[in-house]
PDB file of C-alpha atoms and ligand atoms in Angstrom:
ATOM      1  CA  MET Z   1      -9.716  -0.497  24.898  1.00 92.00           C
ATOM      2  CA  ASN Z   2     -11.800   0.669  21.951  1.00 95.00           C
ATOM      3  CA  ILE Z   3     -14.131   3.613  21.493  1.00 97.00           C
ATOM      4  CA  HIS Z   4     -17.153   1.778  22.946  1.00 97.00           C
ATOM      5  CA  ASP Z   5     -15.305   1.128  26.195  1.00 98.00           C
ATOM      6  CA  PHE Z   6     -15.324   4.859  26.953  1.00 98.00           C
ATOM      7  CA  ALA Z   7     -19.146   4.856  27.213  1.00 98.00           C
ATOM      8  CA  LYS Z   8     -19.116   1.498  29.037  1.00 98.00           C
ATOM      9  CA  LYS Z   9     -16.696   2.751  31.662  1.00 98.00           C
ATOM     10  CA  LYS Z  10     -18.876   5.826  32.279  1.00 98.00           C
ATOM     11  CA  LEU Z  11     -21.942   3.593  32.721  1.00 98.00           C
ATOM     12  CA  ASP Z  12     -20.037   1.223  35.054  1.00 97.00           C
ATOM     13  CA  GLY Z  13     -18.542   4.108  37.019  1.00 97.00           C
ATOM     14  CA  THR Z  14     -15.033   2.837  36.197  1.00 98.00           C
ATOM     15  CA  LYS Z  15     -12.453   5.623  35.963  1.00 98.00           C
ATOM     16  CA  ILE Z  16     -10.477   5.987  32.721  1.00 98.00           C
ATOM     17  CA  SER Z  17      -6.699   6.307  32.971  1.00 98.00           C
ATOM     18  CA  CYS Z  18      -4.857   8.198  30.260  1.00 98.00           C
ATOM     19  CA  VAL Z  19      -1.292   9.464  29.901  1.00 99.00           C
ATOM     20  CA  THR Z  20       0.426  11.399  27.191  1.00 98.00           C
ATOM     21  CA  CYS Z  21       2.906   9.326  25.210  1.00 98.00           C
ATOM     22  CA  TYR Z  22       5.122  10.623  22.452  1.00 98.00           C
ATOM     23  CA  ASP Z  23       7.621   7.961  21.336  1.00 98.00           C
ATOM     24  CA  TYR Z  24       8.303   4.295  20.583  1.00 98.00           C
ATOM     25  CA  SER Z  25      10.208   3.267  23.700  1.00 98.00           C
ATOM     26  CA  SER Z  26       7.658   4.888  26.032  1.00 98.00           C
ATOM     27  CA  ALA Z  27       4.860   3.163  24.108  1.00 98.00           C
ATOM     28  CA  LEU Z  28       6.536  -0.216  24.731  1.00 98.00           C
ATOM     29  CA  ILE Z  29       6.254   0.440  28.479  1.00 98.00           C
ATOM     30  CA  VAL Z  30       2.674   1.765  28.309  1.00 98.00           C
ATOM     31  CA  ALA Z  31       1.708  -1.294  26.258  1.00 98.00           C
ATOM     32  CA  GLU Z  32       2.693  -3.567  29.160  1.00 98.00           C
ATOM     33  CA  SER Z  33       0.958  -1.363  31.752  1.00 98.00           C
ATOM     34  CA  ASP Z  34      -2.680  -1.160  32.873  1.00 98.00           C
ATOM     35  CA  ILE Z  35      -3.153   2.400  31.513  1.00 98.00           C
ATOM     36  CA  ASP Z  36      -6.321   2.506  29.371  1.00 98.00           C
ATOM     37  CA  CYS Z  37      -5.415   4.931  26.601  1.00 98.00           C
ATOM     38  CA  VAL Z  38      -2.825   7.445  25.466  1.00 98.00           C
ATOM     39  CA  LEU Z  39      -2.914  10.950  24.127  1.00 99.00           C
ATOM     40  CA  VAL Z  40      -0.213  11.972  21.690  1.00 99.00           C
ATOM     41  CA  GLY Z  41      -0.724  15.555  22.761  1.00 98.00           C
ATOM     42  CA  ASP Z  42       0.436  18.701  21.041  1.00 98.00           C
ATOM     43  CA  SER Z  43       2.032  19.321  24.451  1.00 98.00           C
ATOM     44  CA  LEU Z  44       4.963  17.546  22.775  1.00 98.00           C
ATOM     45  CA  ALA Z  45       5.863  20.931  21.306  1.00 98.00           C
ATOM     46  CA  MET Z  46       6.748  21.884  24.890  1.00 98.00           C
ATOM     47  CA  THR Z  47       7.775  18.603  26.535  1.00 98.00           C
ATOM     48  CA  ILE Z  48       9.793  17.139  23.656  1.00 98.00           C
ATOM     49  CA  TYR Z  49      10.776  20.155  21.554  1.00 98.00           C
ATOM     50  CA  GLY Z  50      11.152  22.776  24.289  1.00 97.00           C
ATOM     51  CA  TYR Z  51       8.834  25.445  22.874  1.00 98.00           C
ATOM     52  CA  ASP Z  52       7.003  27.639  25.384  1.00 97.00           C
ATOM     53  CA  SER Z  53       3.549  26.808  24.010  1.00 98.00           C
ATOM     54  CA  THR Z  54       1.793  24.104  21.979  1.00 98.00           C
ATOM     55  CA  LEU Z  55       1.333  26.369  18.953  1.00 98.00           C
ATOM     56  CA  PRO Z  56       4.428  25.200  16.985  1.00 98.00           C
ATOM     57  CA  ALA Z  57       3.134  21.606  16.750  1.00 98.00           C
ATOM     58  CA  ASP Z  58       2.151  20.744  13.187  1.00 98.00           C
ATOM     59  CA  ILE Z  59       0.804  17.766  11.269  1.00 98.00           C
ATOM     60  CA  PRO Z  60       4.193  16.257  10.233  1.00 98.00           C
ATOM     61  CA  MET Z  61       5.379  16.500  13.866  1.00 98.00           C
ATOM     62  CA  MET Z  62       2.187  14.968  15.277  1.00 98.00           C
ATOM     63  CA  SER Z  63       2.067  12.247  12.610  1.00 98.00           C
ATOM     64  CA  ALA Z  64       5.671  11.213  13.246  1.00 98.00           C
ATOM     65  CA  HIS Z  65       5.082  10.849  16.999  1.00 99.00           C
ATOM     66  CA  ILE Z  66       1.704   9.114  16.592  1.00 99.00           C
ATOM     67  CA  ALA Z  67       3.305   6.638  14.175  1.00 98.00           C
ATOM     68  CA  ALA Z  68       6.155   5.952  16.632  1.00 98.00           C
ATOM     69  CA  VAL Z  69       3.676   5.279  19.460  1.00 98.00           C
ATOM     70  CA  ALA Z  70       1.547   3.082  17.184  1.00 98.00           C
ATOM     71  CA  ARG Z  71       4.665   1.058  16.232  1.00 98.00           C
ATOM     72  CA  GLY Z  72       5.434   0.586  19.929  1.00 98.00           C
ATOM     73  CA  PHE Z  73       1.934  -0.757  20.600  1.00 98.00           C
ATOM     74  CA  LYS Z  74       2.068  -2.974  17.507  1.00 98.00           C
ATOM     75  CA  ALA Z  75       5.392  -4.452  18.637  1.00 98.00           C
ATOM     76  CA  LYS Z  76       3.656  -5.528  21.855  1.00 98.00           C
ATOM     77  CA  SER Z  77       0.381  -6.530  20.128  1.00 98.00           C
ATOM     78  CA  SER Z  78      -1.323  -3.903  22.285  1.00 97.00           C
ATOM     79  CA  GLN Z  79      -4.827  -2.669  21.495  1.00 94.00           C
ATOM     80  CA  LYS Z  80      -4.518   0.527  23.525  1.00 97.00           C
ATOM     81  CA  PHE Z  81      -6.529   3.464  22.229  1.00 98.00           C
ATOM     82  CA  ILE Z  82      -4.518   6.336  20.740  1.00 98.00           C
ATOM     83  CA  ILE Z  83      -5.867   9.892  20.603  1.00 99.00           C
ATOM     84  CA  GLY Z  84      -3.930  12.401  18.505  1.00 98.00           C
ATOM     85  CA  ASP Z  85      -4.124  16.151  18.992  1.00 98.00           C
ATOM     86  CA  MET Z  86      -5.149  18.323  16.051  1.00 98.00           C
ATOM     87  CA  PRO Z  87      -2.472  21.047  15.954  1.00 98.00           C
ATOM     88  CA  PHE Z  88      -3.269  24.746  16.281  1.00 98.00           C
ATOM     89  CA  THR Z  89      -5.158  26.211  13.266  1.00 97.00           C
ATOM     90  CA  THR Z  90      -5.218  22.933  11.314  1.00 98.00           C
ATOM     91  CA  TYR Z  91      -8.956  22.467  11.873  1.00 98.00           C
ATOM     92  CA  ARG Z  92      -9.860  26.093  11.166  1.00 97.00           C
ATOM     93  CA  ARG Z  93      -8.948  26.209   7.470  1.00 96.00           C
ATOM     94  CA  GLY Z  94     -12.213  24.849   6.064  1.00 97.00           C
ATOM     95  CA  LEU Z  95     -13.736  21.403   6.332  1.00 98.00           C
ATOM     96  CA  ASP Z  96     -11.706  19.800   3.524  1.00 98.00           C
ATOM     97  CA  ASN Z  97      -8.378  20.877   4.982  1.00 98.00           C
ATOM     98  CA  ALA Z  98      -9.536  19.836   8.456  1.00 98.00           C
ATOM     99  CA  VAL Z  99     -10.464  16.368   7.163  1.00 98.00           C
ATOM    100  CA  ASP Z 100      -7.062  16.074   5.440  1.00 98.00           C
ATOM    101  CA  ALA Z 101      -5.308  17.029   8.681  1.00 98.00           C
ATOM    102  CA  ALA Z 102      -7.338  14.617  10.822  1.00 98.00           C
ATOM    103  CA  GLY Z 103      -6.984  11.910   8.170  1.00 98.00           C
ATOM    104  CA  ALA Z 104      -3.205  12.236   8.331  1.00 98.00           C
ATOM    105  CA  LEU Z 105      -3.304  11.593  12.098  1.00 98.00           C
ATOM    106  CA  LEU Z 106      -5.554   8.548  11.698  1.00 98.00           C
ATOM    107  CA  LYS Z 107      -3.371   7.199   8.892  1.00 98.00           C
ATOM    108  CA  ALA Z 108      -0.370   7.595  11.209  1.00 98.00           C
ATOM    109  CA  GLY Z 109      -2.115   5.352  13.742  1.00 98.00           C
ATOM    110  CA  ALA Z 110      -4.448   7.476  15.889  1.00 98.00           C
ATOM    111  CA  HIS Z 111      -7.912   6.048  16.598  1.00 98.00           C
ATOM    112  CA  ALA Z 112      -9.388   9.468  17.351  1.00 98.00           C
ATOM    113  CA  VAL Z 113      -8.461  13.135  17.232  1.00 99.00           C
ATOM    114  CA  LYS Z 114      -8.818  15.835  19.870  1.00 98.00           C
ATOM    115  CA  LEU Z 115      -9.555  19.494  19.227  1.00 98.00           C
ATOM    116  CA  GLU Z 116      -9.827  22.475  21.545  1.00 98.00           C
ATOM    117  CA  GLY Z 117     -12.875  24.657  22.255  1.00 98.00           C
ATOM    118  CA  ALA Z 118     -16.486  24.623  21.083  1.00 98.00           C
ATOM    119  CA  ASP Z 119     -17.119  27.950  19.335  1.00 98.00           C
ATOM    120  CA  GLY Z 120     -16.734  27.428  15.596  1.00 98.00           C
ATOM    121  CA  ASN Z 121     -15.905  23.723  16.042  1.00 98.00           C
ATOM    122  CA  LEU Z 122     -19.350  22.120  16.227  1.00 98.00           C
ATOM    123  CA  GLU Z 123     -19.788  21.720  12.477  1.00 98.00           C
ATOM    124  CA  ILE Z 124     -16.246  20.313  12.254  1.00 98.00           C
ATOM    125  CA  VAL Z 125     -16.944  17.742  14.983  1.00 98.00           C
ATOM    126  CA  LYS Z 126     -20.188  16.672  13.279  1.00 98.00           C
ATOM    127  CA  HIS Z 127     -18.467  16.435   9.886  1.00 98.00           C
ATOM    128  CA  PHE Z 128     -15.568  14.392  11.312  1.00 98.00           C
ATOM    129  CA  VAL Z 129     -17.840  11.994  13.193  1.00 98.00           C
ATOM    130  CA  GLU Z 130     -20.088  11.492  10.143  1.00 98.00           C
ATOM    131  CA  GLY Z 131     -16.922  10.774   8.144  1.00 97.00           C
ATOM    132  CA  GLY Z 132     -15.638   8.119  10.559  1.00 98.00           C
ATOM    133  CA  ILE Z 133     -13.233  10.256  12.581  1.00 98.00           C
ATOM    134  CA  PRO Z 134     -13.980   9.973  16.318  1.00 98.00           C
ATOM    135  CA  VAL Z 135     -13.486  13.260  18.163  1.00 98.00           C
ATOM    136  CA  MET Z 136     -12.529  14.033  21.738  1.00 99.00           C
ATOM    137  CA  GLY Z 137     -13.312  17.606  22.795  1.00 98.00           C
ATOM    138  CA  HIS Z 138     -11.216  19.778  25.114  1.00 98.00           C
ATOM    139  CA  ILE Z 139     -12.638  22.605  27.227  1.00 98.00           C
ATOM    140  CA  GLY Z 140     -11.644  24.836  30.137  1.00 98.00           C
ATOM    141  CA  LEU Z 141      -7.962  25.739  29.964  1.00 98.00           C
ATOM    142  CA  THR Z 142      -7.339  25.161  26.270  1.00 98.00           C
ATOM    143  CA  PRO Z 143      -3.593  25.659  25.723  1.00 98.00           C
ATOM    144  CA  GLN Z 144      -3.983  26.612  22.041  1.00 98.00           C
ATOM    145  CA  PHE Z 145      -5.796  29.731  23.318  1.00 98.00           C
ATOM    146  CA  VAL Z 146      -2.822  30.830  25.425  1.00 98.00           C
ATOM    147  CA  ASN Z 147      -2.734  34.194  23.681  1.00 98.00           C
ATOM    148  CA  THR Z 148      -6.445  34.887  24.138  1.00 97.00           C
ATOM    149  CA  MET Z 149      -6.447  33.589  27.733  1.00 97.00           C
ATOM    150  CA  GLY Z 150      -3.390  35.747  28.558  1.00 97.00           C
ATOM    151  CA  GLY Z 151      -1.412  32.734  29.799  1.00 96.00           C
ATOM    152  CA  PHE Z 152      -2.045  29.218  31.104  1.00 96.00           C
ATOM    153  CA  LYS Z 153      -4.660  30.156  33.708  1.00 96.00           C
ATOM    154  CA  VAL Z 154      -7.406  28.259  35.516  1.00 98.00           C
ATOM    155  CA  GLN Z 155     -10.712  28.930  33.720  1.00 98.00           C
ATOM    156  CA  GLY Z 156     -14.348  29.115  34.865  1.00 98.00           C
ATOM    157  CA  ARG Z 157     -13.714  30.744  38.198  1.00 97.00           C
ATOM    158  CA  ASN Z 158     -16.897  32.865  38.119  1.00 97.00           C
ATOM    159  CA  ASP Z 159     -20.504  31.761  37.522  1.00 98.00           C
ATOM    160  CA  GLU Z 160     -20.793  33.268  34.051  1.00 98.00           C
ATOM    161  CA  LYS Z 161     -17.567  31.692  32.778  1.00 98.00           C
ATOM    162  CA  ALA Z 162     -18.374  28.373  34.449  1.00 98.00           C
ATOM    163  CA  GLN Z 163     -21.800  28.367  32.755  1.00 98.00           C
ATOM    164  CA  LYS Z 164     -20.176  29.023  29.360  1.00 98.00           C
ATOM    165  CA  ILE Z 165     -17.799  26.063  29.848  1.00 98.00           C
ATOM    166  CA  LEU Z 166     -20.712  23.809  30.852  1.00 98.00           C
ATOM    167  CA  GLU Z 167     -22.681  24.920  27.770  1.00 98.00           C
ATOM    168  CA  ASP Z 168     -19.634  24.287  25.554  1.00 98.00           C
ATOM    169  CA  ALA Z 169     -19.397  20.773  26.987  1.00 98.00           C
ATOM    170  CA  LEU Z 170     -23.056  20.080  26.223  1.00 98.00           C
ATOM    171  CA  ARG Z 171     -22.711  21.471  22.678  1.00 98.00           C
ATOM    172  CA  LEU Z 172     -19.650  19.306  21.990  1.00 98.00           C
ATOM    173  CA  GLU Z 173     -21.482  16.247  23.289  1.00 98.00           C
ATOM    174  CA  ALA Z 174     -24.488  17.049  21.068  1.00 98.00           C
ATOM    175  CA  ALA Z 175     -22.150  17.502  18.073  1.00 98.00           C
ATOM    176  CA  GLY Z 176     -20.891  13.939  18.525  1.00 98.00           C
ATOM    177  CA  CYS Z 177     -17.752  13.952  20.694  1.00 98.00           C
ATOM    178  CA  PHE Z 178     -17.230  10.548  22.339  1.00 98.00           C
ATOM    179  CA  SER Z 179     -15.362  12.057  25.284  1.00 98.00           C
ATOM    180  CA  LEU Z 180     -14.148  15.378  26.585  1.00 98.00           C
ATOM    181  CA  VAL Z 181     -10.964  16.609  28.241  1.00 98.00           C
ATOM    182  CA  ILE Z 182     -11.669  19.176  30.943  1.00 98.00           C
ATOM    183  CA  GLU Z 183      -8.512  21.058  31.816  1.00 98.00           C
ATOM    184  CA  GLY Z 184      -7.725  23.635  34.486  1.00 98.00           C
ATOM    185  CA  VAL Z 185     -11.112  24.382  36.051  1.00 98.00           C
ATOM    186  CA  PRO Z 186     -12.300  24.363  39.681  1.00 98.00           C
ATOM    187  CA  ALA Z 187     -13.064  20.834  40.936  1.00 98.00           C
ATOM    188  CA  ALA Z 188     -16.737  21.681  41.503  1.00 98.00           C
ATOM    189  CA  LEU Z 189     -17.131  22.645  37.842  1.00 98.00           C
ATOM    190  CA  GLY Z 190     -15.310  19.512  36.644  1.00 98.00           C
ATOM    191  CA  GLU Z 191     -17.704  17.415  38.730  1.00 98.00           C
ATOM    192  CA  LYS Z 192     -20.808  19.309  37.595  1.00 98.00           C
ATOM    193  CA  ILE Z 193     -19.943  18.910  33.900  1.00 98.00           C
ATOM    194  CA  SER Z 194     -19.125  15.222  34.408  1.00 98.00           C
ATOM    195  CA  LYS Z 195     -22.525  14.647  36.039  1.00 98.00           C
ATOM    196  CA  GLU Z 196     -24.430  16.484  33.302  1.00 98.00           C
ATOM    197  CA  LEU Z 197     -22.751  14.736  30.367  1.00 98.00           C
ATOM    198  CA  LYS Z 198     -23.511  11.239  29.107  1.00 98.00           C
ATOM    199  CA  ILE Z 199     -20.024  10.970  27.542  1.00 98.00           C
ATOM    200  CA  PRO Z 200     -17.027  10.477  29.852  1.00 98.00           C
ATOM    201  CA  THR Z 201     -14.880  13.402  30.897  1.00 98.00           C
ATOM    202  CA  ILE Z 202     -11.115  13.122  31.294  1.00 98.00           C
ATOM    203  CA  GLY Z 203      -9.782  15.672  33.724  1.00 98.00           C
ATOM    204  CA  ILE Z 204      -6.437  17.384  34.052  1.00 98.00           C
ATOM    205  CA  GLY Z 205      -6.383  19.911  36.845  1.00 98.00           C
ATOM    206  CA  ALA Z 206     -10.179  19.594  37.014  1.00 98.00           C
ATOM    207  CA  GLY Z 207     -10.589  17.671  40.277  1.00 98.00           C
ATOM    208  CA  LYS Z 208     -11.559  14.134  41.133  1.00 98.00           C
ATOM    209  CA  GLY Z 209     -15.171  14.368  39.947  1.00 98.00           C
ATOM    210  CA  CYS Z 210     -14.186  13.695  36.327  1.00 98.00           C
ATOM    211  CA  ASP Z 211     -14.739  10.238  34.805  1.00 98.00           C
ATOM    212  CA  GLY Z 212     -11.022   9.778  34.184  1.00 98.00           C
ATOM    213  CA  GLN Z 213      -7.716  11.600  34.409  1.00 98.00           C
ATOM    214  CA  VAL Z 214      -4.931  12.353  31.955  1.00 98.00           C
ATOM    215  CA  LEU Z 215      -1.398  13.097  33.089  1.00 98.00           C
ATOM    216  CA  VAL Z 216       1.522  14.396  31.067  1.00 98.00           C
ATOM    217  CA  TRP Z 217       4.451  11.935  30.835  1.00 98.00           C
ATOM    218  CA  GLN Z 218       7.140  14.331  32.066  1.00 98.00           C
ATOM    219  CA  ASP Z 219       4.896  15.494  34.942  1.00 98.00           C
ATOM    220  CA  PHE Z 220       3.966  12.185  36.563  1.00 98.00           C
ATOM    221  CA  LEU Z 221       7.477  10.759  36.126  1.00 98.00           C
ATOM    222  CA  GLY Z 222       9.038  13.825  37.739  1.00 97.00           C
ATOM    223  CA  LEU Z 223      11.172  14.588  34.699  1.00 97.00           C
ATOM    224  CA  ASN Z 224      10.790  18.358  35.031  1.00 95.00           C
ATOM    225  CA  ASN Z 225      13.129  20.114  37.343  1.00 88.00           C
ATOM    226  CA  GLY Z 226      11.270  23.350  37.863  1.00 86.00           C
ATOM    227  CA  HIS Z 227       7.802  24.795  38.328  1.00 86.00           C
ATOM    228  CA  LYS Z 228       5.196  22.178  39.218  1.00 93.00           C
ATOM    229  CA  ALA Z 229       1.523  23.036  38.741  1.00 95.00           C
ATOM    230  CA  ARG Z 230      -0.692  22.359  41.780  1.00 96.00           C
ATOM    231  CA  PHE Z 231      -2.595  19.522  40.089  1.00 97.00           C
ATOM    232  CA  VAL Z 232       0.561  17.583  39.145  1.00 98.00           C
ATOM    233  CA  ARG Z 233       1.512  14.561  41.213  1.00 98.00           C
ATOM    234  CA  GLU Z 234       5.041  13.276  40.636  1.00 97.00           C
ATOM    235  CA  PHE Z 235       4.704   9.503  40.980  1.00 98.00           C
ATOM    236  CA  ALA Z 236       8.488   9.228  40.496  1.00 97.00           C
ATOM    237  CA  HIS Z 237      11.497  11.560  40.499  1.00 97.00           C
ATOM    238  CA  GLN Z 238      13.178  10.499  37.306  1.00 98.00           C
ATOM    239  CA  PHE Z 239      15.035  13.778  36.771  1.00 98.00           C
ATOM    240  CA  ASP Z 240      17.242  13.098  39.807  1.00 97.00           C
ATOM    241  CA  GLU Z 241      17.285   9.334  39.269  1.00 98.00           C
ATOM    242  CA  THR Z 242      18.440   9.717  35.667  1.00 98.00           C
ATOM    243  CA  LYS Z 243      21.038  12.314  36.682  1.00 98.00           C
ATOM    244  CA  THR Z 244      22.447   9.837  39.205  1.00 98.00           C
ATOM    245  CA  VAL Z 245      22.642   7.148  36.499  1.00 98.00           C
ATOM    246  CA  LEU Z 246      24.374   9.587  34.119  1.00 98.00           C
ATOM    247  CA  ASN Z 247      26.974  10.335  36.768  1.00 98.00           C
ATOM    248  CA  ARG Z 248      27.539   6.582  37.278  1.00 98.00           C
ATOM    249  CA  VAL Z 249      28.041   6.174  33.520  1.00 98.00           C
ATOM    250  CA  HIS Z 250      30.498   9.092  33.503  1.00 98.00           C
ATOM    251  CA  GLU Z 251      32.440   7.662  36.417  1.00 98.00           C
ATOM    252  CA  ALA Z 252      32.602   4.155  34.932  1.00 98.00           C
ATOM    253  CA  ILE Z 253      33.941   5.562  31.653  1.00 98.00           C
ATOM    254  CA  LEU Z 254      36.370   7.895  33.429  1.00 98.00           C
ATOM    255  CA  ASN Z 255      37.776   5.061  35.547  1.00 98.00           C
ATOM    256  CA  ALA Z 256      38.036   2.733  32.524  1.00 98.00           C
ATOM    257  CA  GLU Z 257      35.763   0.407  34.499  1.00 98.00           C
ATOM    258  CA  TYR Z 258      33.360   0.295  31.537  1.00 98.00           C
ATOM    259  CA  PRO Z 259      33.524  -1.715  29.330  1.00 98.00           C
ATOM    260  CA  ASN Z 260      34.896  -4.764  31.133  1.00 98.00           C
ATOM    261  CA  ASN Z 261      36.036  -7.961  29.423  1.00 98.00           C
ATOM    262  CA  ALA Z 262      32.572  -9.514  29.375  1.00 98.00           C
ATOM    263  CA  GLU Z 263      31.301  -6.380  27.625  1.00 98.00           C
ATOM    264  CA  SER Z 264      34.006  -6.516  24.951  1.00 98.00           C
ATOM    265  CA  TYR Z 265      34.409  -8.570  21.739  1.00 98.00           C
TER     266      TYR Z 265
HETATM  267  O1  KIV C   1      -1.504  18.185  24.616  1.00 75.64           O
HETATM  268  C1  KIV C   1      -1.779  17.623  25.683  1.00 75.64           C
HETATM  269  O2  KIV C   1      -0.976  16.905  26.283  1.00 75.64           O
HETATM  270  C2  KIV C   1      -3.123  17.808  26.215  1.00 75.64           C
HETATM  271  C3  KIV C   1      -3.367  17.364  27.612  1.00 75.64           C
HETATM  272  C4  KIV C   1      -2.809  18.350  28.547  1.00 75.64           C
HETATM  273  C5  KIV C   1      -4.807  17.087  27.867  1.00 75.64           C
HETATM  274  O3  KIV C   1      -3.963  18.324  25.553  1.00 75.64           O
END
């Protein structure tokens, strides 16, 4: 998939599948799957590093994970599209610094960057796109705004707030975004925005009316063993499955059953 396929899929009415991916061995699996594209999200601050928000992600962290994913795809000769998240504050320190930050992600192997919100970002999006950096927008529940939103809460629940999110989407499209993540909004709003925009929307907790969906790796594999947001579907239960395997490993070692002769030199 390349950047033009996003527009093509919207025209065809073909849904876009996206998952977050953060490391080499996961990328090897994605490369052999039918998934269209991956997001190396700043959610890795939470899912991989255990922080309670995405704010601690920085450019060295994002670059290292993007590069690992890109190496995984290269090893499988995969052309899958990689979107890298711009970490918190890195695009709000003037255009030159923002270009340096985005450039680092593209040099690491991303094909596009994603940034959150519209206010104050339109000039940045235009500047990036004119400079050859494709941009995906992100509206609705924007996790980098956790402190201004007062938590990770569904957005756009009243008419005024829904209208603001729709206007933000239109402004980001006009600024040059090739696609837009819509996160944590009522399904009716996700559908309305998707119908009004020419660029494809990728939903997460934004209902089935979006042009595609993105799921977080740990969520859809069932790797979390705790609170599950309403929009999350666990397509597997790898927390329990992996725990069972760990216990088998422990038992085999304990009983001196592993390694056997065939596994020894
Ligand atoms: O960082 C991330 O994984 C994201 C998705 C939740 C869209 O931004």
